[in-house]
Short mmCIF file of C-alpha atoms in Angstrom, two decimals:
data_model
loop_
_atom_site.label_atom_id
_atom_site.label_comp_id
_atom_site.label_asym_id
_atom_site.label_seq_id
_atom_site.Cartn_x
_atom_site.Cartn_y
_atom_site.Cartn_z
CA MET A 1333 5.11 19.41 -0.39
CA ASP A 1334 1.97 19.13 -2.49
CA VAL A 1335 -0.82 21.62 -1.76
CA SER A 1336 -3.15 18.65 -1.30
CA THR A 1337 -1.21 17.36 1.71
CA PRO A 1338 -1.59 19.66 4.76
CA ALA A 1339 1.67 20.46 6.54
CA GLY A 1340 1.93 18.89 9.97
CA ALA A 1341 -0.86 16.37 9.48
CA PRO A 1342 0.11 12.71 9.99
CA TRP A 1343 0.19 10.24 7.13
CA LEU A 1344 -1.67 6.93 7.11
CA ILE A 1345 0.17 4.35 4.99
CA VAL A 1346 -2.02 1.32 4.32
CA GLY A 1347 -0.64 -1.93 2.96
CA LEU A 1348 -3.52 -3.90 1.44
CA GLY A 1349 -3.71 -7.68 1.73
CA ASN A 1350 -5.42 -10.61 3.40
CA PRO A 1351 -4.59 -11.74 6.95
CA GLY A 1352 -3.29 -15.22 7.69
CA PRO A 1353 -0.17 -17.22 6.80
CA GLU A 1354 -1.88 -18.97 3.86
CA TYR A 1355 -2.06 -15.61 2.03
CA ALA A 1356 1.34 -14.24 3.06
CA MET A 1357 3.16 -14.70 -0.29
CA ASN A 1358 0.14 -14.14 -2.57
CA ARG A 1359 0.40 -11.49 -5.27
CA HIS A 1360 -2.61 -9.81 -3.64
CA ASN A 1361 -0.55 -9.33 -0.46
CA VAL A 1362 2.27 -7.23 -1.84
CA GLY A 1363 0.89 -4.25 0.09
CA PHE A 1364 1.46 -6.14 3.34
CA MET A 1365 5.01 -6.95 2.21
CA VAL A 1366 5.80 -3.27 1.62
CA ALA A 1367 4.23 -2.30 4.97
CA ASP A 1368 6.31 -4.94 6.77
CA LEU A 1369 9.50 -3.62 5.18
CA LEU A 1370 8.64 -0.04 6.16
CA ALA A 1371 7.98 -1.24 9.72
CA GLY A 1372 11.44 -2.79 9.78
CA ARG A 1373 12.98 0.49 8.62
CA ILE A 1374 11.13 2.42 11.31
CA GLY A 1375 12.28 -0.14 13.86
CA GLY A 1376 8.97 -1.15 15.40
CA LYS A 1377 6.41 -3.93 15.43
CA PHE A 1378 2.79 -3.93 14.40
CA LYS A 1379 0.23 -4.05 17.20
CA ARG A 1380 -3.49 -4.68 17.12
CA ALA A 1381 -5.42 -1.41 16.98
CA GLY A 1382 -8.40 -1.68 19.34
CA LYS A 1383 -11.69 -1.44 17.50
CA ALA A 1384 -10.23 -0.63 14.10
CA GLN A 1385 -9.63 -4.28 13.07
CA ALA A 1386 -6.13 -3.51 11.88
CA GLN A 1387 -2.50 -3.82 12.90
CA VAL A 1388 -0.75 -0.48 13.27
CA LEU A 1389 2.66 1.00 13.94
CA GLU A 1390 3.31 4.68 14.68
CA GLY A 1391 6.64 6.24 13.81
CA ARG A 1392 8.45 8.76 11.65
CA ILE A 1393 9.80 8.62 8.11
CA GLY A 1394 12.52 10.79 6.64
CA PRO A 1395 15.62 12.54 7.96
CA VAL A 1396 15.84 13.43 11.63
CA GLY A 1397 14.45 16.89 12.29
CA PRO A 1398 11.66 19.01 10.86
CA ALA A 1399 11.80 17.22 7.47
CA SER A 1400 10.63 13.95 9.00
CA ARG A 1401 6.96 13.00 8.82
CA ARG A 1402 4.75 11.36 11.41
CA VAL A 1403 3.26 8.19 9.94
CA ILE A 1404 0.85 5.48 10.95
CA LEU A 1405 1.53 2.21 9.13
CA ALA A 1406 -1.50 -0.04 8.91
CA LYS A 1407 -2.46 -3.50 7.72
CA PRO A 1408 -6.25 -4.07 7.74
CA MET A 1409 -7.15 -7.45 9.26
CA SER A 1410 -10.63 -7.50 7.75
CA PHE A 1411 -9.77 -9.23 4.44
CA MET A 1412 -9.23 -7.26 1.27
CA ASN A 1413 -12.81 -6.55 0.22
CA LEU A 1414 -13.63 -4.99 3.61
CA SER A 1415 -10.51 -2.82 3.97
CA GLY A 1416 -12.41 0.48 3.89
CA GLY A 1417 -13.97 0.16 7.34
CA PRO A 1418 -10.71 -0.30 9.26
CA VAL A 1419 -8.89 2.32 7.18
CA ASN A 1420 -11.59 4.94 7.69
CA ALA A 1421 -11.74 4.20 11.42
CA LEU A 1422 -7.97 4.77 11.67
CA ARG A 1423 -8.21 7.91 9.57
CA ASP A 1424 -10.85 9.32 11.93
CA PHE A 1425 -8.97 8.30 15.07
CA TYR A 1426 -5.64 9.81 13.97
CA LYS A 1427 -7.30 12.81 12.25
CA VAL A 1428 -5.67 12.10 8.88
CA PRO A 1429 -6.99 14.07 5.88
CA PRO A 1430 -7.86 11.82 2.90
CA ALA A 1431 -4.98 13.27 0.82
CA ASN A 1432 -2.54 12.00 3.50
CA VAL A 1433 -3.72 8.41 3.09
CA VAL A 1434 -1.51 6.14 0.94
CA ALA A 1435 -2.79 2.76 -0.24
CA VAL A 1436 -0.09 0.31 -1.38
CA HIS A 1437 -1.62 -2.41 -3.53
CA ASP A 1438 -1.16 -4.90 -6.35
CA GLU A 1439 -2.12 -3.76 -9.88
CA LEU A 1440 -3.04 -6.17 -12.69
CA ASP A 1441 -2.74 -3.73 -15.57
CA ILE A 1442 0.92 -2.93 -14.95
CA ASP A 1443 3.85 -5.24 -15.73
CA TYR A 1444 5.42 -7.10 -12.83
CA GLY A 1445 7.56 -4.89 -10.59
CA VAL A 1446 6.64 -1.61 -12.31
CA LEU A 1447 5.40 1.17 -10.02
CA ARG A 1448 2.84 3.89 -10.64
CA LEU A 1449 2.04 6.55 -8.02
CA LYS A 1450 -1.03 8.74 -8.27
CA LEU A 1451 -3.64 10.70 -6.31
CA GLY A 1452 -7.30 9.76 -6.71
CA GLY A 1453 -8.87 7.87 -9.60
CA GLY A 1454 -10.91 4.73 -10.01
CA ASP A 1455 -10.47 1.31 -8.39
CA ASN A 1456 -9.89 -0.65 -11.66
CA GLY A 1457 -11.78 -3.60 -10.16
CA HIS A 1458 -9.51 -3.84 -7.10
CA ASN A 1459 -11.72 -4.83 -4.16
CA GLY A 1460 -9.51 -3.21 -1.54
CA LEU A 1461 -9.58 0.15 -3.32
CA LYS A 1462 -13.31 -0.23 -4.00
CA SER A 1463 -13.94 -0.68 -0.27
CA MET A 1464 -11.70 2.25 0.68
CA THR A 1465 -13.31 4.58 -1.85
CA LYS A 1466 -16.79 3.62 -0.67
CA ALA A 1467 -15.79 4.39 2.93
CA MET A 1468 -13.85 7.65 2.45
CA GLY A 1469 -14.02 8.87 -1.13
CA ALA A 1470 -11.38 8.54 -3.85
CA ASP A 1471 -9.03 11.40 -2.97
CA TYR A 1472 -6.20 9.35 -1.49
CA HIS A 1473 -2.77 8.41 -2.84
CA ARG A 1474 -2.06 5.05 -4.40
CA VAL A 1475 1.23 3.23 -4.85
CA ARG A 1476 0.38 0.69 -7.53
CA PHE A 1477 2.69 -2.33 -7.64
CA GLY A 1478 2.47 -4.12 -10.98
CA ILE A 1479 1.81 -7.87 -10.94
CA GLY A 1480 0.86 -8.27 -14.61
CA ARG A 1481 -2.09 -10.13 -16.10
CA PRO A 1482 -2.90 -13.81 -15.48
CA PRO A 1483 -1.50 -16.22 -18.06
CA GLY A 1484 -3.74 -18.02 -20.54
CA ARG A 1485 -7.29 -18.45 -19.32
CA MET A 1486 -6.53 -18.28 -15.60
CA GLN A 1487 -9.18 -16.34 -13.70
CA VAL A 1488 -8.09 -13.05 -12.13
CA ALA A 1489 -9.25 -14.16 -8.67
CA ASP A 1490 -7.12 -17.30 -8.90
CA PHE A 1491 -4.10 -15.38 -10.16
CA VAL A 1492 -4.02 -12.72 -7.42
CA LEU A 1493 -4.51 -15.35 -4.69
CA LYS A 1494 -1.57 -17.44 -5.88
CA ASP A 1495 1.97 -16.99 -4.57
CA PHE A 1496 4.51 -15.17 -6.68
CA SER A 1497 6.21 -17.62 -9.03
CA SER A 1498 9.75 -18.84 -8.41
CA SER A 1499 11.07 -16.61 -11.20
CA GLU A 1500 9.17 -13.59 -9.81
CA ARG A 1501 10.52 -14.23 -6.32
CA LYS A 1502 14.08 -13.75 -7.58
CA GLU A 1503 13.38 -10.02 -7.97
CA LEU A 1504 10.58 -9.60 -5.44
CA ASP A 1505 12.75 -8.29 -2.59
CA TYR A 1506 14.23 -5.65 -4.89
CA PHE A 1507 10.81 -4.51 -6.13
CA VAL A 1508 9.31 -4.43 -2.62
CA ASP A 1509 12.31 -2.39 -1.44
CA ARG A 1510 11.83 0.05 -4.32
CA ALA A 1511 8.12 0.37 -3.52
CA ALA A 1512 8.98 1.17 0.10
CA ASP A 1513 11.44 3.81 -1.13
CA SER A 1514 8.69 5.35 -3.26
CA VAL A 1515 6.36 5.59 -0.25
CA GLU A 1516 9.05 7.38 1.76
CA CYS A 1517 9.69 9.76 -1.14
CA LEU A 1518 5.97 10.48 -1.53
CA VAL A 1519 5.55 11.27 2.16
CA THR A 1520 8.69 13.41 2.55
CA GLU A 1521 9.02 15.08 -0.86
CA GLY A 1522 5.54 15.02 -2.41
CA LEU A 1523 3.78 13.22 -5.25
CA GLU A 1524 5.41 15.00 -8.18
CA ARG A 1525 8.94 14.21 -6.97
CA ALA A 1526 7.99 10.59 -6.22
CA GLN A 1527 6.38 10.13 -9.63
CA SER A 1528 9.45 11.56 -11.34
CA ALA A 1529 11.75 9.22 -9.44
CA TYR A 1530 9.71 5.99 -9.37
CA ASN A 1531 7.06 5.91 -12.11
CA SER A 1532 8.58 3.77 -14.82
#
């Protein structure tokens, strides 16, 4: 366990995305996809979280017994650029230290399907991270899911709000599954172990 993650404290795993069926398969919504897969593994369903403007699911990750970790999965329902408010409200409510927050998000500057895990850092122009950092500081974990750069002269905003291409979708399930694995490893075994296993 990393010294930055207090023993016994719950983890808040946040999948970033935009609410609504029209955004469901967008590149920008890969965080939601990973959160949905983790919810399926836990065996529960997301429920609306009162005043927090988010969907949440409480459960445990890891082997049965003392090695398992209490987690709160969350999907902010505020739209990407306002994610910080709901996330910080959940963090306060569940008494989660910033270092036990994990943001799962799309990353333009990494090739499609490649993962990078880290603690802290800048937002690299990502509006969801920018909002979270403004609300709670930058000292939270990130699972960065590569989506690559837009082709040709396509604007970044157009690219991230488009669905994954048909060729990308052939491997999407595998990459989302691997990202979910990396979150579980981060929570149960710490950042250094997860980076060693999943940073490519």
